[in-house]
Structure formats: structure tokens, C-alpha cells
mmCIF file of C-alpha atoms in Angstrom:
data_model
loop_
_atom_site.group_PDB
_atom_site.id
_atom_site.type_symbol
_atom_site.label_atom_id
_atom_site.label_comp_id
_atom_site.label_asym_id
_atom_site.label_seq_id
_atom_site.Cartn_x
_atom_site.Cartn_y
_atom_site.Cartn_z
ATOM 1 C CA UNK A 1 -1.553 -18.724 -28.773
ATOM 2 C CA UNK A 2 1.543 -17.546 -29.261
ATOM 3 C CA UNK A 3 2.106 -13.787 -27.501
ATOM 4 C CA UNK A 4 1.727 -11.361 -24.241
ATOM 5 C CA UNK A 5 -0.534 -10.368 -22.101
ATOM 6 C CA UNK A 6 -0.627 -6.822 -21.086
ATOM 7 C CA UNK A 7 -1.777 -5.766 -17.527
ATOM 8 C CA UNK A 8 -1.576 -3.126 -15.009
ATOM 9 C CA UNK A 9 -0.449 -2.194 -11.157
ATOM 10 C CA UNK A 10 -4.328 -0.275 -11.698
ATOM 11 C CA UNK A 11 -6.184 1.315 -14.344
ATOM 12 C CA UNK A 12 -4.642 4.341 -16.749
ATOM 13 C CA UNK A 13 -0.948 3.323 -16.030
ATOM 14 C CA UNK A 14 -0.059 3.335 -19.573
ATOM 15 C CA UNK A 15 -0.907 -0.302 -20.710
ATOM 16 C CA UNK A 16 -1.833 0.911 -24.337
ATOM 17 C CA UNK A 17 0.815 3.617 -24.608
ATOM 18 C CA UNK A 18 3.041 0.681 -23.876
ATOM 19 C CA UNK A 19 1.368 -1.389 -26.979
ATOM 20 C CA UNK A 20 1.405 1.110 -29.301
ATOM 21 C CA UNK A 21 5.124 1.774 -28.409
ATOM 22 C CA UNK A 22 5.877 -2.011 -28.892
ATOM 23 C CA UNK A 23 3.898 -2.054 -31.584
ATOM 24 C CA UNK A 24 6.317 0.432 -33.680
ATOM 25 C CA UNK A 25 9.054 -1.124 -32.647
ATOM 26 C CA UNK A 26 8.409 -4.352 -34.275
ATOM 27 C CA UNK A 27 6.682 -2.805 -36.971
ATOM 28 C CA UNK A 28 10.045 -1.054 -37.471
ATOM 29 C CA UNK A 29 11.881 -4.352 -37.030
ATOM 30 C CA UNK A 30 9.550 -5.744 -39.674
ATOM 31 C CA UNK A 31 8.435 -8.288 -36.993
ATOM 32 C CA UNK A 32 4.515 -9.526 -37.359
ATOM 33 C CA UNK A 33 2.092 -8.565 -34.471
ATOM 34 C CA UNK A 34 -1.587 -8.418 -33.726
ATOM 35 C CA UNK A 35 -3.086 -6.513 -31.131
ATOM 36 C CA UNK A 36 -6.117 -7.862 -29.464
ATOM 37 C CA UNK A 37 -7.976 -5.648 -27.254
ATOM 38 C CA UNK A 38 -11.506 -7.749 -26.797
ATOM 39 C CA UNK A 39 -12.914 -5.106 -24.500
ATOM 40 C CA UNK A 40 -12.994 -1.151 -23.928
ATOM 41 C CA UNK A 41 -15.104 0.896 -21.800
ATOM 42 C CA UNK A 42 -15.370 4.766 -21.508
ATOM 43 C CA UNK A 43 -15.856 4.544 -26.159
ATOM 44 C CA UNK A 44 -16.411 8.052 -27.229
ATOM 45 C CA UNK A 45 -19.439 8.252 -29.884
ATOM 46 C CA UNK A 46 -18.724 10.638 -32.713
ATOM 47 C CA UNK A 47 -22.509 10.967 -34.211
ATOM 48 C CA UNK A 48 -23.774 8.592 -31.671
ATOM 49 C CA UNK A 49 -21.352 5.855 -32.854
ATOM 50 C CA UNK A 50 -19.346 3.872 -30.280
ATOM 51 C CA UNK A 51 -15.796 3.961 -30.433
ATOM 52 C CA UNK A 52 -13.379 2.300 -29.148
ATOM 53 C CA UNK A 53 -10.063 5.400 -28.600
ATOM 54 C CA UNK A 54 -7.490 2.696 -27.803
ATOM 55 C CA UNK A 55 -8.546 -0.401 -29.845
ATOM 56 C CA UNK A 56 -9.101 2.417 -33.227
ATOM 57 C CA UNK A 57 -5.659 3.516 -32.806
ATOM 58 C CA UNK A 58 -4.319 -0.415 -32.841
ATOM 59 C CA UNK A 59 -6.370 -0.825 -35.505
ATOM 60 C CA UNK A 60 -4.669 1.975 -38.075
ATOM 61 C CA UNK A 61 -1.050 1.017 -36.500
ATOM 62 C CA UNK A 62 -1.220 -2.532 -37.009
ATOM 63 C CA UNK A 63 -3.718 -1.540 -40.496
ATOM 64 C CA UNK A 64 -6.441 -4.240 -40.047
ATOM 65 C CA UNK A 65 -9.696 -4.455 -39.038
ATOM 66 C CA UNK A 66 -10.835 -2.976 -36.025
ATOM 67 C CA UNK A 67 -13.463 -6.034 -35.684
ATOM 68 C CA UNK A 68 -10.554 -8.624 -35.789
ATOM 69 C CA UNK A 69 -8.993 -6.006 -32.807
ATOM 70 C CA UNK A 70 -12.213 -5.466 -30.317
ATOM 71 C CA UNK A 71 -15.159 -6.999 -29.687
ATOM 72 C CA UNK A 72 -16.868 -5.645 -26.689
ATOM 73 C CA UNK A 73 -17.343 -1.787 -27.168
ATOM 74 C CA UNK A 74 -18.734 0.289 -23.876
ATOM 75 C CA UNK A 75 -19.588 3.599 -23.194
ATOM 76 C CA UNK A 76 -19.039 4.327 -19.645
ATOM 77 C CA UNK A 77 -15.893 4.700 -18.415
ATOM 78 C CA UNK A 78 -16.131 1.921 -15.503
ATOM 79 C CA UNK A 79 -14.908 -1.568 -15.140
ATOM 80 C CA UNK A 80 -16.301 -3.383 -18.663
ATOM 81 C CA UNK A 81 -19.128 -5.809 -16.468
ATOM 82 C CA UNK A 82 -20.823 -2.208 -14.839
ATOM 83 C CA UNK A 83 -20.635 -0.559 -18.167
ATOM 84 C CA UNK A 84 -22.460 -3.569 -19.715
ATOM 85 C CA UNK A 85 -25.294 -3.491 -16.411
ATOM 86 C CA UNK A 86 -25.926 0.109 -17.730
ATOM 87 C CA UNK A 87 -26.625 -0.336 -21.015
ATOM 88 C CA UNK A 88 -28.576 -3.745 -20.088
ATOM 89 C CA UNK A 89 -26.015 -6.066 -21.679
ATOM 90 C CA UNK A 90 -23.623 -8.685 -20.187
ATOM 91 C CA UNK A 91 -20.230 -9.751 -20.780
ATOM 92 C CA UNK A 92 -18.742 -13.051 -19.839
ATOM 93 C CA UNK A 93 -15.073 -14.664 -19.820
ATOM 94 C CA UNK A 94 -16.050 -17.241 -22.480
ATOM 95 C CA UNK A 95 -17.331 -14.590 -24.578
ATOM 96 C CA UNK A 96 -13.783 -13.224 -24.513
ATOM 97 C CA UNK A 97 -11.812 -16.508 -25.262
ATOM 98 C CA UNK A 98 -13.968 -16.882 -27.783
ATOM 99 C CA UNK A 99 -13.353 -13.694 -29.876
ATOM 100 C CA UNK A 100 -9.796 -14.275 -28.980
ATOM 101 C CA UNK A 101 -9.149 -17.875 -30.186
ATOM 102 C CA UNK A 102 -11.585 -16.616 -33.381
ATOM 103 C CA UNK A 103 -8.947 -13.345 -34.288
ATOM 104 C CA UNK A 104 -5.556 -14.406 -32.455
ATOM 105 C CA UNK A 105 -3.273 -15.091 -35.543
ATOM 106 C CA UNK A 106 -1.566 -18.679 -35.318
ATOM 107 C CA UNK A 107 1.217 -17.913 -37.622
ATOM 108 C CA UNK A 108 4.528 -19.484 -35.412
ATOM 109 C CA UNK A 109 6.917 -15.816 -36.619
ATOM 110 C CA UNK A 110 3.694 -13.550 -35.081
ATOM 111 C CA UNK A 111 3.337 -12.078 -31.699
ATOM 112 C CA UNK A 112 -0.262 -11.320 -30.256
ATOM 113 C CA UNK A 113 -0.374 -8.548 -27.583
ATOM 114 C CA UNK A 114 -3.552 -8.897 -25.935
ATOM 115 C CA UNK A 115 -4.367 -5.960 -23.384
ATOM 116 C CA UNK A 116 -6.535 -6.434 -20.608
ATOM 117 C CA UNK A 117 -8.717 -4.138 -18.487
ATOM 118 C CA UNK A 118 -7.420 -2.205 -15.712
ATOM 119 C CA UNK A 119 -4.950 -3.689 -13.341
ATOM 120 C CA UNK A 120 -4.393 -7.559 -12.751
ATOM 121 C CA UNK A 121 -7.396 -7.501 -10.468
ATOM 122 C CA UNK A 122 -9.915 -5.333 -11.830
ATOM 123 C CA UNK A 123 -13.059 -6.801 -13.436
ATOM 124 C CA UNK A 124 -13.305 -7.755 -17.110
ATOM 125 C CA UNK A 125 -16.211 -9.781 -16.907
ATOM 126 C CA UNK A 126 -19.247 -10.932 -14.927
ATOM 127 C CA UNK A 127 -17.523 -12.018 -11.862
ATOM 128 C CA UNK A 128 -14.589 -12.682 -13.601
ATOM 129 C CA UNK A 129 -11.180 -10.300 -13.459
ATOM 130 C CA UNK A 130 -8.133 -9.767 -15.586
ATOM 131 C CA UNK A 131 -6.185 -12.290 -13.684
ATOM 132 C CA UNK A 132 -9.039 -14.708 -14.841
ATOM 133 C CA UNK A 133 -8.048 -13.862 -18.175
ATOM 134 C CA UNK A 134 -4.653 -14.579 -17.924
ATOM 135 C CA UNK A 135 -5.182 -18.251 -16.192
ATOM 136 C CA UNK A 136 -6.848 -18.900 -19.231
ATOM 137 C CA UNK A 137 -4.686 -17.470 -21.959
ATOM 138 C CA UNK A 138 -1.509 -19.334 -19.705
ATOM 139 C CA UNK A 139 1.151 -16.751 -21.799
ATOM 140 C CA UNK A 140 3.744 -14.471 -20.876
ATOM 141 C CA UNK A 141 2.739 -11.559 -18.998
ATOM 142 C CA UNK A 142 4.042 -7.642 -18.858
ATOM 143 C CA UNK A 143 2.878 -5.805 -16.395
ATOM 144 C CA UNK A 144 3.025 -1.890 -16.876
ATOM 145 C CA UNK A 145 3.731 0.522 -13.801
ATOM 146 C CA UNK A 146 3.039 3.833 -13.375
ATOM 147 C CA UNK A 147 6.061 5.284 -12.193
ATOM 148 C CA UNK A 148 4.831 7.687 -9.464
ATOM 149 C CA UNK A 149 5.044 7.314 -5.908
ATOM 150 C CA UNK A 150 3.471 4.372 -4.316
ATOM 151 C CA UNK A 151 4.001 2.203 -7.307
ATOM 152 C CA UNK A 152 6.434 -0.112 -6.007
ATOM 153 C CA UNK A 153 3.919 -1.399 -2.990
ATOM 154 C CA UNK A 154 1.393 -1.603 -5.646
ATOM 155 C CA UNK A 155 4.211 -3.336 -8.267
ATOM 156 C CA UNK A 156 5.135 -6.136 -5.202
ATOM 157 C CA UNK A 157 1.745 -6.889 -4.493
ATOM 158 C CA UNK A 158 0.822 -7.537 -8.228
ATOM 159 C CA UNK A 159 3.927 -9.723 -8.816
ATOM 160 C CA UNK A 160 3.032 -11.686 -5.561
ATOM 161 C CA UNK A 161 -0.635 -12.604 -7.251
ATOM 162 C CA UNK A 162 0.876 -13.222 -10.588
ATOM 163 C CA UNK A 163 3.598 -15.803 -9.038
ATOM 164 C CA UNK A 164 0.821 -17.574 -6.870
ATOM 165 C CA UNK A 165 -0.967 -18.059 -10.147
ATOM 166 C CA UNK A 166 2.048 -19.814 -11.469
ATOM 167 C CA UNK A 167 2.209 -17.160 -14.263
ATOM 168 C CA UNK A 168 5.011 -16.526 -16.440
ATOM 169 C CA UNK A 169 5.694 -12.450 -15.693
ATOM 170 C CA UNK A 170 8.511 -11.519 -18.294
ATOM 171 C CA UNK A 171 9.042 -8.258 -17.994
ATOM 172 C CA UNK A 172 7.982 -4.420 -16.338
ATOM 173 C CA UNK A 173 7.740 -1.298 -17.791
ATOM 174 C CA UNK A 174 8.343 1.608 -15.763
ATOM 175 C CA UNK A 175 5.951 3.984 -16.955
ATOM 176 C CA UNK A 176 6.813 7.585 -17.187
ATOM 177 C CA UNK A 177 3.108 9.136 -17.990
ATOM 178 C CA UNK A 178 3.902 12.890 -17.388
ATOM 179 C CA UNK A 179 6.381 15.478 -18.539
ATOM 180 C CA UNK A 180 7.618 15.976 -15.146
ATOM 181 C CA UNK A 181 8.460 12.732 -13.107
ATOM 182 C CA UNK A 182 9.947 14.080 -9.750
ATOM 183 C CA UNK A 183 10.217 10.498 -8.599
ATOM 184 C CA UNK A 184 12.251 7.616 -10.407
ATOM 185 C CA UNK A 185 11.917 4.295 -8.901
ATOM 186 C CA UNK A 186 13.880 2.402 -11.492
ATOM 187 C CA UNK A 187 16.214 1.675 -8.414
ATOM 188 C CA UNK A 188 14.686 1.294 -5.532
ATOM 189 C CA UNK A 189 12.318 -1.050 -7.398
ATOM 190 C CA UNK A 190 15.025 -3.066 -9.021
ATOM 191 C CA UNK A 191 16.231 -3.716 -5.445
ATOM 192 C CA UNK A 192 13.176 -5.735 -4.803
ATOM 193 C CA UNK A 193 12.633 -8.135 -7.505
ATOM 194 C CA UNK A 194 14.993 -10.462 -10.326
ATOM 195 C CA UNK A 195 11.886 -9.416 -12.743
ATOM 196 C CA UNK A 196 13.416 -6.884 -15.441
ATOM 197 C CA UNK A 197 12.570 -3.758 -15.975
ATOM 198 C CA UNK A 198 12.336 -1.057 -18.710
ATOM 199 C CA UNK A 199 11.879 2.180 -18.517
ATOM 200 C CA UNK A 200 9.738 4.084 -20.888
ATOM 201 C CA UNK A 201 10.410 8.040 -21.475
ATOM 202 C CA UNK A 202 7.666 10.512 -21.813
ATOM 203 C CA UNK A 203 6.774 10.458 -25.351
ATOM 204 C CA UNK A 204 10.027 8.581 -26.221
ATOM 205 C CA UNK A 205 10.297 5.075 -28.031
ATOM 206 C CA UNK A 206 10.785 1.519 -26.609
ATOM 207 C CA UNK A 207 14.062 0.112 -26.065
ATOM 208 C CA UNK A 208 14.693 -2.471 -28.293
ATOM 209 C CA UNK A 209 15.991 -4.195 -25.587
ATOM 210 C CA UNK A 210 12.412 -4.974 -24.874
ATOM 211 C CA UNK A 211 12.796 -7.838 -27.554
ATOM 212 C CA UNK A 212 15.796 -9.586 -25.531
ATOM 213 C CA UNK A 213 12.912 -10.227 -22.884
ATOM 214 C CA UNK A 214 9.501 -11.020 -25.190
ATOM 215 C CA UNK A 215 10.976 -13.252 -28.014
#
């Protein structure tokens, strides 16, 4: 498969901000893309539907099917294996690959972005985590930081288990989820690691530099 994998420092850093940001940009480049997001927890349920919020709004950026986007719809907001225990289902990591190597597109000029759950260690399946996921998959990696304080211990540690992995981490995005960001790390992180970084505004668009790094 030819594409990204999107992780975390933790969970609710901005992982799917960042996709939908990248997504525009290539969209805007007329580049192809497809987003795969095989499982979401904490899916609201509009007339007692499920819904996946993040995987619905890939869905009507990239304008395809939300079936060929998510798989494995939840409705607590807890790590995707607990939400399935509560609603007397399971999950497992073939289950996954499977849906993925069924909906990835194969076209050679297409980029998949594949997000997965939480940060790099938290659970996506029965006793299996996100960094599972990404042995598997064996592509690039971009891990998204919250830019707050404490997120350069948390930003070391989860390059350290991505290199002992022998994983291919391309690129970070500094994350700026608020308004108001008293505390820029851009520096102080850059001082710590060759990995590049990119910063992304509140509410502002990618830098297209992003592309120098993913292609």
C-alpha cells in the first residue's frame, strides 16, 4: 500500500484535524488521496444511528463512500476493543487489515492516509495497539503532537518506540489545538531530534511544504 500512517503522542492531539488539513491540500494540488479510518469510537447517533464524526467528514471531503472509509463504528468514547466489550462485540487486528487491503486504493499516483486510534500505544484491537497496526501496514508514519506543555517528553518517548520498531517516521506536526498557545515548542523540540517538523496554526492551512516530506 502505497501511503501514511497517522498516529498520536495520545488521544485528541489533532490526528484528524491534521488529515482533513492534508487532505485539502492535495485536493487543492489536484493530487489523489483516500482516507482510511477502519475504526472510531465515541459515534454520535442522530435517530439512534451510529456515526462515525471524523470518518463522515473524510467521507464528504474526499466525496466517496463512507463504507470504503470506516468499518468499525463504536459508541463509547473509549479505546475501540472496550467500546466493542460494551456493546458485546469484538474487534481484532486481522479484521482491520482486512477492510484495509479490501478499500486501500492501489493506483501508483494515490496516497492513502490511514489514521489510527489514539496515540502509538493505545489499543485498537483485542490485545493489539496502534503500533501493531503500523508493523503490519510497514509505511511511512506522521506522528501528530499536541503542542502544549509536556509534549516534547511525550514526542521523545514515541519516536524512541517508533525507531525500535524499525519504522519509517517522516515527519511531525506540531499541533496548535487552541486559540491561545502560551507555549511554542517548535524550538526546543527541534533541538532534540533530525525528524522534521511542521507546525500547524489554529484553524490555518497546511504548509505545502508538508509534500517535500510525504511524496
Amino acid at each position: 500500500m502505497k501511503g501514511i500512517l497517522v498516529t498520536g503522542t495520545d488521544t485528541d492531539v489533532g490526528k484528524t484535524w491534521f488529515m482533513l488539513k492534508f487532505g485539502s491540500l492535495l485536493k487543492e494540488k489536484n493530487r489523489n488521496f483516500h482516507f482510511l479510518k477502519p475504526v472510531e469510537s465515541g459515534c454520535i447517533e442522530p435517530d439512534g444511528r451510529v456515526v462515525p464524526k471524523d470518518a463522515t467528514q473524510f467521507s464528504r471531503l474526499e466525496d466517496k463512500p463512507l463504507s470504503t472509509i470506516c468499518e468499525f463504528m463504536f459508541k463509547a468514547y473509549v479505546s475501540p476493543p472496550k467500546a466493542a466489550k460494551m456493546e458485546n462485540k469484538t474487534i481484532s487486528l486481522n479484521q482491520i487489515i482486512k477492510f484495509l487491503n479490501e478499500n486501500k486504493n492501489d493506483n501508483d499516483d494515490c496516497i492513502n492516509i490511514v489514521e489510527g486510534c489514539g496515540g502509538f500505544y493505545s489499543p485498537i484491537a483485542n490485545n493489539k495497539l496502534t503500533a501493531d497496526l503500523a508493523t503490519e501496514l510497514k509505511i511511512p508514519i506522521v506522528l501528530v503532537v499536541k503542542n502544549a506543555l509536556g509534549c516534547i517528553n511525550h514526542t521523545l518517548l514515541t519516536i524512541q518506540s517508533i525507531k525500535k520498531l524499525k519504522l519509517d517516521l517522516k515527519l511531525i506536526i506540531l499541533n496548535n489545538i487552541n486559540k491561545d498557545t502560551p507555549l511554542d515548542n517548535f524550538e526546543e523540540l527541534s533541538q532534540f531530534t533530525n525528524i522534521p517538523i511542521i507546525k500547524l496554526g489554529y484553524n490555518e492551512g497546511l504548509n505545502p511544504k508538508v509534500l517535500e516530506y510525504l511524496d
